[in-house]
Amino acid sequence: AQTVTQSQPEMSVQEAETVTLSCTYDTSESDYYLFWYKQPPSRQMILVIRQEAYKQQNATENRFSVNFQKAAKSFSLKISDSQLGDAAMYFCAYKGIKAAGNKLTFGGGTRVLVKP
Amino acid sequence: DAMVIQNPRYQVTQFGKPVTLSCSQTLNHNVMYWYQQKSSQAPKLLFHYYDKDFNNEADTPDNFQSRRPNTSFCFLDIRSPGLGDAAMYLCATSRQGPITEAFFGQGTRLTVV
């Protein structure tokens, strides 16, 4: 079974600074997909960024970028120029291509606090 | 524009009294998921539908059931809620395919008294 681990329960960042969230996963599959989801307080979870495992190039979405290290099974998220609206729980998630219904397996989450 | 709508947002039920949570979607996605999320924990998949095909997770208690009468609606039934079932319940939808994005509702917070 696949597992996703986020080792940082909480991270604090100064507004306009950069923060990096860690994620490691365990899988025996060679093809899979990785995601970062953001869950703001009292609001629904939304997709931040996704990465196909077969792509070597790291995904980037505006201020959000990932560092995908397939051999190390590591998938970190970097938030640049942090804004107050970035404060939320961030979940790393895994989806294998063979999983029935393509289910998402989540890590335990990292709470990001943004200081003005 | 709300795309995945969960009702109610907050539900209080008595210990042992059956309760139903609902989810509707306007996205016409064929996959619908129910997750249980306890405080500051990862969402845990209970089950999901691919069209009308029901897929139960192996560790989902029998106390939890689901119905999907049509593409747009999906229900979570808790037959005899216990104190341990108090949690946020998240509904999500997606198109079939591993790269597809999951769209989540705002969740229903269930309190058991």
JSON list of N, CA, C and O in Angstrom, two decimals, chain B residues 49-80:
[
{"chain": "B", "resi": 49, "resn": "TYR", "atom": "N", "xyz": [-17.37, 6.00, -5.80]},
{"chain": "B", "resi": 49, "resn": "TYR", "atom": "CA", "xyz": [-18.13, 5.48, -6.93]},
{"chain": "B", "resi": 49, "resn": "TYR", "atom": "C", "xyz": [-17.43, 5.84, -8.22]},
{"chain": "B", "resi": 49, "resn": "TYR", "atom": "O", "xyz": [-16.98, 6.98, -8.40]},
{"chain": "B", "resi": 50, "resn": "TYR", "atom": "N", "xyz": [-17.35, 4.87, -9.10]},
{"chain": "B", "resi": 50, "resn": "TYR", "atom": "CA", "xyz": [-17.00, 5.14, -10.49]},
{"chain": "B", "resi": 50, "resn": "TYR", "atom": "C", "xyz": [-18.26, 4.84, -11.27]},
{"chain": "B", "resi": 50, "resn": "TYR", "atom": "O", "xyz": [-18.62, 3.68, -11.47]},
{"chain": "B", "resi": 51, "resn": "ASP", "atom": "N", "xyz": [-18.94, 5.90, -11.70]},
{"chain": "B", "resi": 51, "resn": "ASP", "atom": "CA", "xyz": [-20.31, 5.78, -12.20]},
{"chain": "B", "resi": 51, "resn": "ASP", "atom": "C", "xyz": [-21.14, 5.12, -11.11]},
{"chain": "B", "resi": 51, "resn": "ASP", "atom": "O", "xyz": [-21.21, 5.64, -10.00]},
{"chain": "B", "resi": 52, "resn": "LYS", "atom": "N", "xyz": [-21.77, 4.00, -11.41]},
{"chain": "B", "resi": 52, "resn": "LYS", "atom": "CA", "xyz": [-22.58, 3.34, -10.37]},
{"chain": "B", "resi": 52, "resn": "LYS", "atom": "C", "xyz": [-21.82, 2.25, -9.63]},
{"chain": "B", "resi": 52, "resn": "LYS", "atom": "O", "xyz": [-22.36, 1.62, -8.71]},
{"chain": "B", "resi": 53, "resn": "ASP", "atom": "N", "xyz": [-20.60, 2.03, -10.02]},
{"chain": "B", "resi": 53, "resn": "ASP", "atom": "CA", "xyz": [-19.80, 0.99, -9.36]},
{"chain": "B", "resi": 53, "resn": "ASP", "atom": "C", "xyz": [-19.28, 1.50, -8.03]},
{"chain": "B", "resi": 53, "resn": "ASP", "atom": "O", "xyz": [-18.55, 2.49, -7.97]},
{"chain": "B", "resi": 54, "resn": "PHE", "atom": "N", "xyz": [-19.63, 0.79, -6.99]},
{"chain": "B", "resi": 54, "resn": "PHE", "atom": "CA", "xyz": [-19.27, 1.17, -5.62]},
{"chain": "B", "resi": 54, "resn": "PHE", "atom": "C", "xyz": [-17.98, 0.48, -5.22]},
{"chain": "B", "resi": 54, "resn": "PHE", "atom": "O", "xyz": [-17.83, -0.73, -5.41]},
{"chain": "B", "resi": 55, "resn": "ASN", "atom": "N", "xyz": [-17.04, 1.26, -4.65]},
{"chain": "B", "resi": 55, "resn": "ASN", "atom": "CA", "xyz": [-15.76, 0.72, -4.21]},
{"chain": "B", "resi": 55, "resn": "ASN", "atom": "C", "xyz": [-15.55, 1.08, -2.76]},
{"chain": "B", "resi": 55, "resn": "ASN", "atom": "O", "xyz": [-15.34, 2.25, -2.41]},
{"chain": "B", "resi": 56, "resn": "ASN", "atom": "N", "xyz": [-15.63, 0.07, -1.92]},
{"chain": "B", "resi": 56, "resn": "ASN", "atom": "CA", "xyz": [-15.49, 0.27, -0.48]},
{"chain": "B", "resi": 56, "resn": "ASN", "atom": "C", "xyz": [-14.03, 0.05, -0.07]},
{"chain": "B", "resi": 56, "resn": "ASN", "atom": "O", "xyz": [-13.38, -0.87, -0.56]},
{"chain": "B", "resi": 57, "resn": "GLU", "atom": "N", "xyz": [-13.53, 0.91, 0.81]},
{"chain": "B", "resi": 57, "resn": "GLU", "atom": "CA", "xyz": [-12.20, 0.67, 1.34]},
{"chain": "B", "resi": 57, "resn": "GLU", "atom": "C", "xyz": [-12.28, -0.47, 2.35]},
{"chain": "B", "resi": 57, "resn": "GLU", "atom": "O", "xyz": [-13.26, -0.63, 3.08]},
{"chain": "B", "resi": 58, "resn": "ALA", "atom": "N", "xyz": [-11.21, -1.24, 2.42]},
{"chain": "B", "resi": 58, "resn": "ALA", "atom": "CA", "xyz": [-11.23, -2.45, 3.25]},
{"chain": "B", "resi": 58, "resn": "ALA", "atom": "C", "xyz": [-11.45, -2.14, 4.73]},
{"chain": "B", "resi": 58, "resn": "ALA", "atom": "O", "xyz": [-12.05, -2.94, 5.45]},
{"chain": "B", "resi": 59, "resn": "ASP", "atom": "N", "xyz": [-10.99, -0.99, 5.16]},
{"chain": "B", "resi": 59, "resn": "ASP", "atom": "CA", "xyz": [-11.09, -0.68, 6.60]},
{"chain": "B", "resi": 59, "resn": "ASP", "atom": "C", "xyz": [-12.24, 0.26, 6.93]},
{"chain": "B", "resi": 59, "resn": "ASP", "atom": "O", "xyz": [-12.32, 0.78, 8.04]},
{"chain": "B", "resi": 60, "resn": "THR", "atom": "N", "xyz": [-13.14, 0.46, 6.00]},
{"chain": "B", "resi": 60, "resn": "THR", "atom": "CA", "xyz": [-14.31, 1.28, 6.29]},
{"chain": "B", "resi": 60, "resn": "THR", "atom": "C", "xyz": [-15.32, 0.46, 7.09]},
{"chain": "B", "resi": 60, "resn": "THR", "atom": "O", "xyz": [-15.72, -0.63, 6.66]},
{"chain": "B", "resi": 61, "resn": "PRO", "atom": "N", "xyz": [-15.72, 0.96, 8.26]},
{"chain": "B", "resi": 61, "resn": "PRO", "atom": "CA", "xyz": [-16.66, 0.19, 9.09]},
{"chain": "B", "resi": 61, "resn": "PRO", "atom": "C", "xyz": [-18.00, -0.01, 8.39]},
{"chain": "B", "resi": 61, "resn": "PRO", "atom": "O", "xyz": [-18.45, 0.82, 7.59]},
{"chain": "B", "resi": 62, "resn": "ASP", "atom": "N", "xyz": [-18.65, -1.12, 8.72]},
{"chain": "B", "resi": 62, "resn": "ASP", "atom": "CA", "xyz": [-19.97, -1.43, 8.14]},
{"chain": "B", "resi": 62, "resn": "ASP", "atom": "C", "xyz": [-21.01, -0.39, 8.50]},
{"chain": "B", "resi": 62, "resn": "ASP", "atom": "O", "xyz": [-22.06, -0.32, 7.85]},
{"chain": "B", "resi": 63, "resn": "ASN", "atom": "N", "xyz": [-20.76, 0.36, 9.52]},
{"chain": "B", "resi": 63, "resn": "ASN", "atom": "CA", "xyz": [-21.65, 1.42, 9.96]},
{"chain": "B", "resi": 63, "resn": "ASN", "atom": "C", "xyz": [-21.83, 2.51, 8.90]},
{"chain": "B", "resi": 63, "resn": "ASN", "atom": "O", "xyz": [-22.78, 3.27, 8.94]},
{"chain": "B", "resi": 64, "resn": "PHE", "atom": "N", "xyz": [-20.90, 2.57, 7.97]},
{"chain": "B", "resi": 64, "resn": "PHE", "atom": "CA", "xyz": [-20.94, 3.57, 6.92]},
{"chain": "B", "resi": 64, "resn": "PHE", "atom": "C", "xyz": [-21.44, 2.94, 5.63]},
{"chain": "B", "resi": 64, "resn": "PHE", "atom": "O", "xyz": [-20.91, 1.93, 5.17]},
{"chain": "B", "resi": 65, "resn": "GLN", "atom": "N", "xyz": [-22.45, 3.59, 5.04]},
{"chain": "B", "resi": 65, "resn": "GLN", "atom": "CA", "xyz": [-23.00, 3.13, 3.78]},
{"chain": "B", "resi": 65, "resn": "GLN", "atom": "C", "xyz": [-23.10, 4.32, 2.84]},
{"chain": "B", "resi": 65, "resn": "GLN", "atom": "O", "xyz": [-23.02, 5.48, 3.27]},
{"chain": "B", "resi": 66, "resn": "SER", "atom": "N", "xyz": [-23.28, 4.03, 1.57]},
{"chain": "B", "resi": 66, "resn": "SER", "atom": "CA", "xyz": [-23.41, 5.12, 0.61]},
{"chain": "B", "resi": 66, "resn": "SER", "atom": "C", "xyz": [-24.39, 4.76, -0.49]},
{"chain": "B", "resi": 66, "resn": "SER", "atom": "O", "xyz": [-24.62, 3.58, -0.77]},
{"chain": "B", "resi": 67, "resn": "ARG", "atom": "N", "xyz": [-24.98, 5.79, -1.04]},
{"chain": "B", "resi": 67, "resn": "ARG", "atom": "CA", "xyz": [-25.91, 5.64, -2.18]},
{"chain": "B", "resi": 67, "resn": "ARG", "atom": "C", "xyz": [-25.59, 6.68, -3.22]},
{"chain": "B", "resi": 67, "resn": "ARG", "atom": "O", "xyz": [-25.27, 7.82, -2.88]},
{"chain": "B", "resi": 68, "resn": "ARG", "atom": "N", "xyz": [-25.72, 6.29, -4.46]},
{"chain": "B", "resi": 68, "resn": "ARG", "atom": "CA", "xyz": [-25.56, 7.25, -5.56]},
{"chain": "B", "resi": 68, "resn": "ARG", "atom": "C", "xyz": [-26.69, 7.03, -6.55]},
{"chain": "B", "resi": 68, "resn": "ARG", "atom": "O", "xyz": [-26.58, 6.24, -7.49]},
{"chain": "B", "resi": 69, "resn": "PRO", "atom": "N", "xyz": [-27.81, 7.72, -6.34]},
{"chain": "B", "resi": 69, "resn": "PRO", "atom": "CA", "xyz": [-28.98, 7.49, -7.19]},
{"chain": "B", "resi": 69, "resn": "PRO", "atom": "C", "xyz": [-28.82, 7.97, -8.62]},
{"chain": "B", "resi": 69, "resn": "PRO", "atom": "O", "xyz": [-29.49, 7.44, -9.53]},
{"chain": "B", "resi": 70, "resn": "ASN", "atom": "N", "xyz": [-27.96, 8.94, -8.83]},
{"chain": "B", "resi": 70, "resn": "ASN", "atom": "CA", "xyz": [-27.70, 9.44, -10.18]},
{"chain": "B", "resi": 70, "resn": "ASN", "atom": "C", "xyz": [-26.32, 10.10, -10.20]},
{"chain": "B", "resi": 70, "resn": "ASN", "atom": "O", "xyz": [-25.63, 10.14, -9.18]},
{"chain": "B", "resi": 71, "resn": "THR", "atom": "N", "xyz": [-25.93, 10.62, -11.36]},
{"chain": "B", "resi": 71, "resn": "THR", "atom": "CA", "xyz": [-24.59, 11.19, -11.50]},
{"chain": "B", "resi": 71, "resn": "THR", "atom": "C", "xyz": [-24.36, 12.34, -10.54]},
{"chain": "B", "resi": 71, "resn": "THR", "atom": "O", "xyz": [-23.26, 12.53, -10.03]},
{"chain": "B", "resi": 72, "resn": "SER", "atom": "N", "xyz": [-25.40, 13.12, -10.28]},
{"chain": "B", "resi": 72, "resn": "SER", "atom": "CA", "xyz": [-25.23, 14.37, -9.56]},
{"chain": "B", "resi": 72, "resn": "SER", "atom": "C", "xyz": [-25.19, 14.23, -8.04]},
{"chain": "B", "resi": 72, "resn": "SER", "atom": "O", "xyz": [-24.65, 15.09, -7.36]},
{"chain": "B", "resi": 73, "resn": "PHE", "atom": "N", "xyz": [-25.81, 13.20, -7.52]},
{"chain": "B", "resi": 73, "resn": "PHE", "atom": "CA", "xyz": [-25.98, 13.11, -6.07]},
{"chain": "B", "resi": 73, "resn": "PHE", "atom": "C", "xyz": [-25.32, 11.88, -5.48]},
{"chain": "B", "resi": 73, "resn": "PHE", "atom": "O", "xyz": [-25.30, 10.81, -6.11]},
{"chain": "B", "resi": 74, "resn": "CYS", "atom": "N", "xyz": [-24.81, 12.06, -4.27]},
{"chain": "B", "resi": 74, "resn": "CYS", "atom": "CA", "xyz": [-24.25, 10.94, -3.54]},
{"chain": "B", "resi": 74, "resn": "CYS", "atom": "C", "xyz": [-24.53, 11.18, -2.06]},
{"chain": "B", "resi": 74, "resn": "CYS", "atom": "O", "xyz": [-24.45, 12.33, -1.59]},
{"chain": "B", "resi": 75, "resn": "PHE", "atom": "N", "xyz": [-24.88, 10.11, -1.34]},
{"chain": "B", "resi": 75, "resn": "PHE", "atom": "CA", "xyz": [-25.22, 10.22, 0.07]},
{"chain": "B", "resi": 75, "resn": "PHE", "atom": "C", "xyz": [-24.33, 9.34, 0.90]},
{"chain": "B", "resi": 75, "resn": "PHE", "atom": "O", "xyz": [-23.92, 8.25, 0.47]},
{"chain": "B", "resi": 76, "resn": "LEU", "atom": "N", "xyz": [-24.05, 9.83, 2.09]},
{"chain": "B", "resi": 76, "resn": "LEU", "atom": "CA", "xyz": [-23.33, 9.04, 3.09]},
{"chain": "B", "resi": 76, "resn": "LEU", "atom": "C", "xyz": [-24.28, 8.79, 4.24]},
{"chain": "B", "resi": 76, "resn": "LEU", "atom": "O", "xyz": [-24.81, 9.73, 4.84]},
{"chain": "B", "resi": 77, "resn": "ASP", "atom": "N", "xyz": [-24.53, 7.52, 4.52]},
{"chain": "B", "resi": 77, "resn": "ASP", "atom": "CA", "xyz": [-25.40, 7.13, 5.62]},
{"chain": "B", "resi": 77, "resn": "ASP", "atom": "C", "xyz": [-24.55, 6.53, 6.73]},
{"chain": "B", "resi": 77, "resn": "ASP", "atom": "O", "xyz": [-23.78, 5.61, 6.49]},
{"chain": "B", "resi": 78, "resn": "ILE", "atom": "N", "xyz": [-24.76, 7.05, 7.92]},
{"chain": "B", "resi": 78, "resn": "ILE", "atom": "CA", "xyz": [-24.12, 6.47, 9.10]},
{"chain": "B", "resi": 78, "resn": "ILE", "atom": "C", "xyz": [-25.23, 5.85, 9.93]},
{"chain": "B", "resi": 78, "resn": "ILE", "atom": "O", "xyz": [-26.10, 6.56, 10.45]},
{"chain": "B", "resi": 79, "resn": "ARG", "atom": "N", "xyz": [-25.24, 4.55, 10.00]},
{"chain": "B", "resi": 79, "resn": "ARG", "atom": "CA", "xyz": [-26.40, 3.83, 10.54]},
{"chain": "B", "resi": 79, "resn": "ARG", "atom": "C", "xyz": [-26.54, 4.02, 12.05]},
{"chain": "B", "resi": 79, "resn": "ARG", "atom": "O", "xyz": [-27.65, 4.17, 12.56]},
{"chain": "B", "resi": 80, "resn": "SER", "atom": "N", "xyz": [-25.45, 3.97, 12.76]},
{"chain": "B", "resi": 80, "resn": "SER", "atom": "CA", "xyz": [-25.50, 4.10, 14.22]},
{"chain": "B", "resi": 80, "resn": "SER", "atom": "C", "xyz": [-24.26, 4.89, 14.66]},
{"chain": "B", "resi": 80, "resn": "SER", "atom": "O", "xyz": [-23.25, 4.29, 15.06]}
]
